[in-house]
Coordinates of C-alpha atoms and ligand atoms in Angstrom, one line a residue:
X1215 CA 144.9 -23.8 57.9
X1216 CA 141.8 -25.4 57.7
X1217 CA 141.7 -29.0 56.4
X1218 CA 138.0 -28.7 55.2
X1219 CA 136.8 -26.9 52.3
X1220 CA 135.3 -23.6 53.1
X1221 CA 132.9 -22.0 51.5
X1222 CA 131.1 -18.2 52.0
X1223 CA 127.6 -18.0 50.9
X1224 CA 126.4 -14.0 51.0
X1225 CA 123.3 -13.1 52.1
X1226 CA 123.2 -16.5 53.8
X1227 CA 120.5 -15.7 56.4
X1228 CA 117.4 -16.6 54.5
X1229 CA 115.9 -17.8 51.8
X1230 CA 118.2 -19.8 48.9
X1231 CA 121.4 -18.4 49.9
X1232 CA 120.7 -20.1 53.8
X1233 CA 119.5 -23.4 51.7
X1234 CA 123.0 -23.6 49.7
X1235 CA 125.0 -23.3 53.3
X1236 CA 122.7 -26.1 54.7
X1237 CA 123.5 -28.2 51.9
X1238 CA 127.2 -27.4 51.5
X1239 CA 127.5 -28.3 55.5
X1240 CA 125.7 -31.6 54.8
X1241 CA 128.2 -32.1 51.9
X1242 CA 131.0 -31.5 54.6
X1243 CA 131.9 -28.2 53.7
X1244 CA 132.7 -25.6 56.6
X1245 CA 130.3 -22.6 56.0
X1246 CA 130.6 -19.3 56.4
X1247 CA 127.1 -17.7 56.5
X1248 CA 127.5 -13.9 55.1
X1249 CA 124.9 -11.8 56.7
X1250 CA 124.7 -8.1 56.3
X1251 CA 123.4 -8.1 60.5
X1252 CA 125.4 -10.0 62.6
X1253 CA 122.3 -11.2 64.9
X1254 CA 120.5 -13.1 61.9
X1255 CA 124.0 -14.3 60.8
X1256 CA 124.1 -15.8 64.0
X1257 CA 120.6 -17.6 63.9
X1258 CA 121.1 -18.9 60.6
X1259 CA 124.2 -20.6 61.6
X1260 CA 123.1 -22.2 65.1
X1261 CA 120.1 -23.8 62.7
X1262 CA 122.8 -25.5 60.5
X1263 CA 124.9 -26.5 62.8
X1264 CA 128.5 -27.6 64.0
X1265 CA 130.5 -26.3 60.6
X1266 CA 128.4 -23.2 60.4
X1267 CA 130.3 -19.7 61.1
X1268 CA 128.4 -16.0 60.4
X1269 CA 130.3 -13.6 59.3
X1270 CA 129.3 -10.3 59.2
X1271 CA 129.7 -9.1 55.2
X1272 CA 127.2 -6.4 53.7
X1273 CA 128.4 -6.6 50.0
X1274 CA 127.8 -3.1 49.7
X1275 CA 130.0 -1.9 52.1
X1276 CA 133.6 -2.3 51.0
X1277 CA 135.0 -1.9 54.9
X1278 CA 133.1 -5.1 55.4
X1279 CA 133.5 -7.1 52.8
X1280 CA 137.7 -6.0 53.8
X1281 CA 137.2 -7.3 57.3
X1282 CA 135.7 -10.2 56.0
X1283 CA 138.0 -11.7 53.7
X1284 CA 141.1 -10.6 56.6
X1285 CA 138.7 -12.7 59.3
X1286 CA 138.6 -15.8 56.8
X1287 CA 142.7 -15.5 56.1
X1288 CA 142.8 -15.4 59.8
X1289 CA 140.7 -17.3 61.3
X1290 CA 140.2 -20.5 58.4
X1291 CA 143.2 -19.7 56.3
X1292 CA 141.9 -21.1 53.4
X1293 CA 138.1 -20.2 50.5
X1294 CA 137.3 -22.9 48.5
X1295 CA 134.0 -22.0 47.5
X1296 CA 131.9 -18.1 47.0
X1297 CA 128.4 -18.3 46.2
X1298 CA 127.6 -14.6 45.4
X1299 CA 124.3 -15.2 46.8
X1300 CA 122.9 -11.7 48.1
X1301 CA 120.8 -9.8 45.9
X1302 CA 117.6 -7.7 46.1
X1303 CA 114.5 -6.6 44.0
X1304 CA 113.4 -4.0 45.4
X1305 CA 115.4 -0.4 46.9
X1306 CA 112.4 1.3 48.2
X1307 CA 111.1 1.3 51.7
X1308 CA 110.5 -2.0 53.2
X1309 CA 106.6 -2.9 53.8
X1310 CA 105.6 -1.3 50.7
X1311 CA 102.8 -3.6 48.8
X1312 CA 104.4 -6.3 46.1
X1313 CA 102.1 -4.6 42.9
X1314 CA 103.4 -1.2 43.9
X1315 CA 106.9 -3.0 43.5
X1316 CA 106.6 -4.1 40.6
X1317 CA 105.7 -0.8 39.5
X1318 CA 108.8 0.9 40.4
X1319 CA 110.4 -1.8 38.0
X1320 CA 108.4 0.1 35.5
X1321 CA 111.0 2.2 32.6
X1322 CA 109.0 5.1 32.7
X1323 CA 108.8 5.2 36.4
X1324 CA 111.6 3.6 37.9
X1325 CA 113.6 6.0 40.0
X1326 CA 117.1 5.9 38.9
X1327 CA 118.5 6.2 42.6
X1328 CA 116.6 3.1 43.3
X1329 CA 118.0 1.2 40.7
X1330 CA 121.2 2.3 41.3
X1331 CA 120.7 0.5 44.6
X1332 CA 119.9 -2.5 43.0
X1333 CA 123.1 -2.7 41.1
X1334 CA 124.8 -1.7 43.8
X1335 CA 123.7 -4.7 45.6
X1336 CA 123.4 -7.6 42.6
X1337 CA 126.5 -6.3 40.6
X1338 CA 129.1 -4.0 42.1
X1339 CA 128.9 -6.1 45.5
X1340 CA 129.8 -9.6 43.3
X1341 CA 132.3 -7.7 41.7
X1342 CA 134.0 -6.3 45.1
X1343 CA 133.7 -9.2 46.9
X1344 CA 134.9 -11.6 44.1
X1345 CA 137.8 -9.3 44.2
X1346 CA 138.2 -9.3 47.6
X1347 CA 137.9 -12.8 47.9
X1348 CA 140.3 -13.8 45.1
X1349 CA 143.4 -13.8 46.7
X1350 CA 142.4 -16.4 49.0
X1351 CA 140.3 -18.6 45.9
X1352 CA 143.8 -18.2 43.9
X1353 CA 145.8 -20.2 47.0
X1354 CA 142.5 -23.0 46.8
X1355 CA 143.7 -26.5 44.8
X1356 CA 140.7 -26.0 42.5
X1357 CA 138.5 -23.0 43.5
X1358 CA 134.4 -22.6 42.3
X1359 CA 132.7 -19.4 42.2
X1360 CA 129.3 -19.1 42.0
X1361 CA 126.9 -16.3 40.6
X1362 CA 123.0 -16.5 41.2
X1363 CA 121.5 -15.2 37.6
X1364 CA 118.3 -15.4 36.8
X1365 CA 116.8 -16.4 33.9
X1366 CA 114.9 -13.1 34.6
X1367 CA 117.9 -11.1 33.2
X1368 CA 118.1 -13.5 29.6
X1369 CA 117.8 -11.2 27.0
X1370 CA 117.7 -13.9 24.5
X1371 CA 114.8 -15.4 26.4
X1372 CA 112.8 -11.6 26.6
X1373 CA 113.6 -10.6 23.4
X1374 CA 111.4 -13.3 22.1
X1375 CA 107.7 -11.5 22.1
X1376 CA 106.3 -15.4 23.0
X1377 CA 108.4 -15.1 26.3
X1378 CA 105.4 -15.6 28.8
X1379 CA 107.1 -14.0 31.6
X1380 CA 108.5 -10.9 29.5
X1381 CA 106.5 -8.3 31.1
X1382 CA 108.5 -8.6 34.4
X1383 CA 111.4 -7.3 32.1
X1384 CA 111.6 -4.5 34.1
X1385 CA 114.5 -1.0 34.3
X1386 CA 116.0 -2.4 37.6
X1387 CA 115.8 -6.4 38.6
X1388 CA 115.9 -8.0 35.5
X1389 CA 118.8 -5.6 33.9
X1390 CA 121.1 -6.1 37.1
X1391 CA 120.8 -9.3 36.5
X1392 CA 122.4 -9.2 33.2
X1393 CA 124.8 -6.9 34.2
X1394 CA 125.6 -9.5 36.4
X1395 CA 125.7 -12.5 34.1
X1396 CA 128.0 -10.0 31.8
X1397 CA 130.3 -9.8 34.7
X1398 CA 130.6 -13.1 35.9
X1399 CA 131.6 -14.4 32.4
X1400 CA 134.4 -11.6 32.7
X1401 CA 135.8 -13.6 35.4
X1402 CA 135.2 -16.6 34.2
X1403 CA 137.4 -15.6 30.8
X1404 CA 139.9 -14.0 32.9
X1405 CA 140.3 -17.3 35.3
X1406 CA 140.1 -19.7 32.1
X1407 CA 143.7 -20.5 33.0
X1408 CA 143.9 -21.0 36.5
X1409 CA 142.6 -23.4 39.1
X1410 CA 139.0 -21.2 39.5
X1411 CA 135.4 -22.0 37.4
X1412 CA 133.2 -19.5 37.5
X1413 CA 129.4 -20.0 36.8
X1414 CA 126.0 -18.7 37.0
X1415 CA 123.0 -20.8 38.7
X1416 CA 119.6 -19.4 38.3
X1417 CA 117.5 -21.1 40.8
X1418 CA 114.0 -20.4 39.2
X1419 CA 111.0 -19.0 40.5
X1420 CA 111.4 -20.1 44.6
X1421 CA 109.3 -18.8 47.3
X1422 CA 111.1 -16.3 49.3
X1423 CA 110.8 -12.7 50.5
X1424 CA 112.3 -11.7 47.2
X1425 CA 108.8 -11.9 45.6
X1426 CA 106.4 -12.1 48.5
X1427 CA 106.6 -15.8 48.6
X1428 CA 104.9 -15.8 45.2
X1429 CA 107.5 -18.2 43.8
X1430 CA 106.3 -21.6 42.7
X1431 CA 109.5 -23.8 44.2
X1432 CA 111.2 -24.3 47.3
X1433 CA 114.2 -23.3 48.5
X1434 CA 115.6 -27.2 48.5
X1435 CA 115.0 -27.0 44.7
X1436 CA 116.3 -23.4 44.5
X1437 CA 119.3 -24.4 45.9
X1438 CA 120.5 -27.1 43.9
X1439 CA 122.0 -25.9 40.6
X1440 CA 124.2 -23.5 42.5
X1441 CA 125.4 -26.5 45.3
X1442 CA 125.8 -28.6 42.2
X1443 CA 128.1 -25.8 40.6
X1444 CA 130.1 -25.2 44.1
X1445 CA 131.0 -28.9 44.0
X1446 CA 131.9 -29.6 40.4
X1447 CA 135.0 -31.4 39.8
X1448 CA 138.3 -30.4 38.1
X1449 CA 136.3 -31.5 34.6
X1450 CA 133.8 -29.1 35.2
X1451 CA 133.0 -26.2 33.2
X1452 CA 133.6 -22.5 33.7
X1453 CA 132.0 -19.8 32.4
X1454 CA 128.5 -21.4 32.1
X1455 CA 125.0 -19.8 32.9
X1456 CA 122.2 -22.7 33.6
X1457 CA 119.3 -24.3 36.0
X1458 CA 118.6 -27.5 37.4
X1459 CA 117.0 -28.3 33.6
X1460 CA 120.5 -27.5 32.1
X1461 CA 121.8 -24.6 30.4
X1462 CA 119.7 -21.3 30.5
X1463 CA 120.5 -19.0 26.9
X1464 CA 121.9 -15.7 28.1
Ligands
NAP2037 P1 115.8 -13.4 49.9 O1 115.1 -14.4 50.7 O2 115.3 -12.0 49.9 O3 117.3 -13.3 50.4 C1 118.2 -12.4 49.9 C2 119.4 -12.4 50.8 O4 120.4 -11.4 50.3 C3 119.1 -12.1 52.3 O5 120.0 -12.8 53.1 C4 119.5 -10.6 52.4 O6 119.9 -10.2 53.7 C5 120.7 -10.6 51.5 N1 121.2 -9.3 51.1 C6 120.5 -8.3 50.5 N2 121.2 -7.2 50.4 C7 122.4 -7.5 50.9 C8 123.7 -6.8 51.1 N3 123.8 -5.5 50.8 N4 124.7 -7.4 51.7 C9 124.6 -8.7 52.1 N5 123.4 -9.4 52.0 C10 122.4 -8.8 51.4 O7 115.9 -13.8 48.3 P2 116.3 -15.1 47.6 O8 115.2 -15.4 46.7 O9 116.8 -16.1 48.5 O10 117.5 -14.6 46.7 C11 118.8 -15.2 46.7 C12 119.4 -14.9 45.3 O11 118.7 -15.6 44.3 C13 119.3 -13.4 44.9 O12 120.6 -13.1 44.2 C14 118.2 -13.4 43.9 O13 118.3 -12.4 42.9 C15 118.4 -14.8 43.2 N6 117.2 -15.3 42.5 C16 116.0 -15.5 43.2 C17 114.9 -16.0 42.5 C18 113.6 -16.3 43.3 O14 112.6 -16.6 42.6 N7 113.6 -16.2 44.6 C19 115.0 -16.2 41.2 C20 116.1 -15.9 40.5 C21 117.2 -15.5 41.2 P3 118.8 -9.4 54.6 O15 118.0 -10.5 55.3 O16 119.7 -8.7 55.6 O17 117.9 -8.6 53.8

């Protein structure tokens, strides 16, 4: 067994997710960097470092996400940390223009297989690789699992008409993202009793290939409210949903 912590960060490649497994390595962490191909799994841990590992884990594919959690029990023998990291906006056809997008967000539009995809990705893969995962958080002194939100998926925050970013409410993003927040406090009620905290970071609007590089922060800043979450002591709370600003209404 492993006498560092170890964390798995999905979709740990690029963007926020590959900023949280920098920073947990700098905070001494060993890190696995999920990546649904194994090449760019690969790249993204050589740039972090000595404590960096890829693992191969497309959260949509349960004999993955399987092999994965039997390669950590092997290979590390101990999880201390999930960030639930991976998570897309878009189902369609890679290369297709960022306003058309946005249109296929669109209610009277949206393609239901699409955004079954989406869910696929933001909320039944958290939920299957949280449960994959769990045996090995459940043996962990004081396990953290972490949930990137969005305050995109608030429906407190869109149901007010003065919202200024309500028309990106979409039928697929947004909603998978409160599906997700839904689920995560799920956990987080059922795990109130144990060892585990469960919480939801939304990293605000960051510049990735999420939105065409449109966002208005940087990864560094994206990443902190969930590297702050992975590392909060046993006095921590569970079952929250905030940002670097504090806590974000549901
Ligand atoms: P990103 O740069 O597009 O990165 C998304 C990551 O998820 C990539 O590593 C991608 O892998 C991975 N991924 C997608 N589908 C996957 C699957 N089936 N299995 C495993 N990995 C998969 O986006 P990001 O902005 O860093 O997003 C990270 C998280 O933050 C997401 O959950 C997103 O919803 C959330 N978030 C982002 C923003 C923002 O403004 N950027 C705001 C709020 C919340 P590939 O490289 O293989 O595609």
């Amino acid at each position: 067994m492993h006498d560092k912590r170890v964390a798995l960060v999905t979709g740990a490649n690029k963007g926020i997710g590959l900023q949280i497994a920098k920073d947990l390595a700098i905070h001494g962490l060993v890190v696995l960097v999920g990546s649904r191909n194994s090449a760019n799994g690969a790249t993204a841990a050589k740039s972090i470092g000595e404590g960096a590992h890829a693992i191969q884990l497309d959260v949509t594919d349960q004999a993955s996400i399987t092999a994965a959690a039997q390669r950590i029990r092997e290979e590390f023998g101990r999880l201390d940390v999930l960030v639930n990291n991976a998570g897309i906006a878009f189902a369609g056809k890679p290369g297709v223009p960022f306003e058309e997008r946005l249109n296929s967000n669109i209610p009277s539009f949206a393609s239901t297989d699409d955004v079954r995809r989406i869910y696929e990705t933001n909320v039944f893969g958290v939920m299957a690789v949280t449960q994959a995962m769990l045996p090995l958080l459940r043996e962990a002194p004081g396990a953290r699992i972490v949930n990137m939100g969005s305050s995109s998926g608030s429906l407190t925050l869109n149901s007010n008409p003065d919202h200024k970013h309500r028309q990106m409410f979409g039928a697929a993003y947004s909603p998978s993202k409160t599906a997700l927040h839904a689920i995560s406090l799920a956990f987080a009620i059922e795990l109130e009793k144990t060892n585990i905290k469960v919480n939801i970071a939304c990293p605000g609007f960051t510049a990735t290939d999420l939105n065409n590089f449109r966002g208005t922060r940087t990864v560094e800043q994206g990443a902190r409210e969930a590297v702050r979450l992975a590392l909060i002591g046993p006095d921590g709370p569970t079952g929250t949903f905030s940002d670097e600003d504090g806590p974000v209404p549901w």
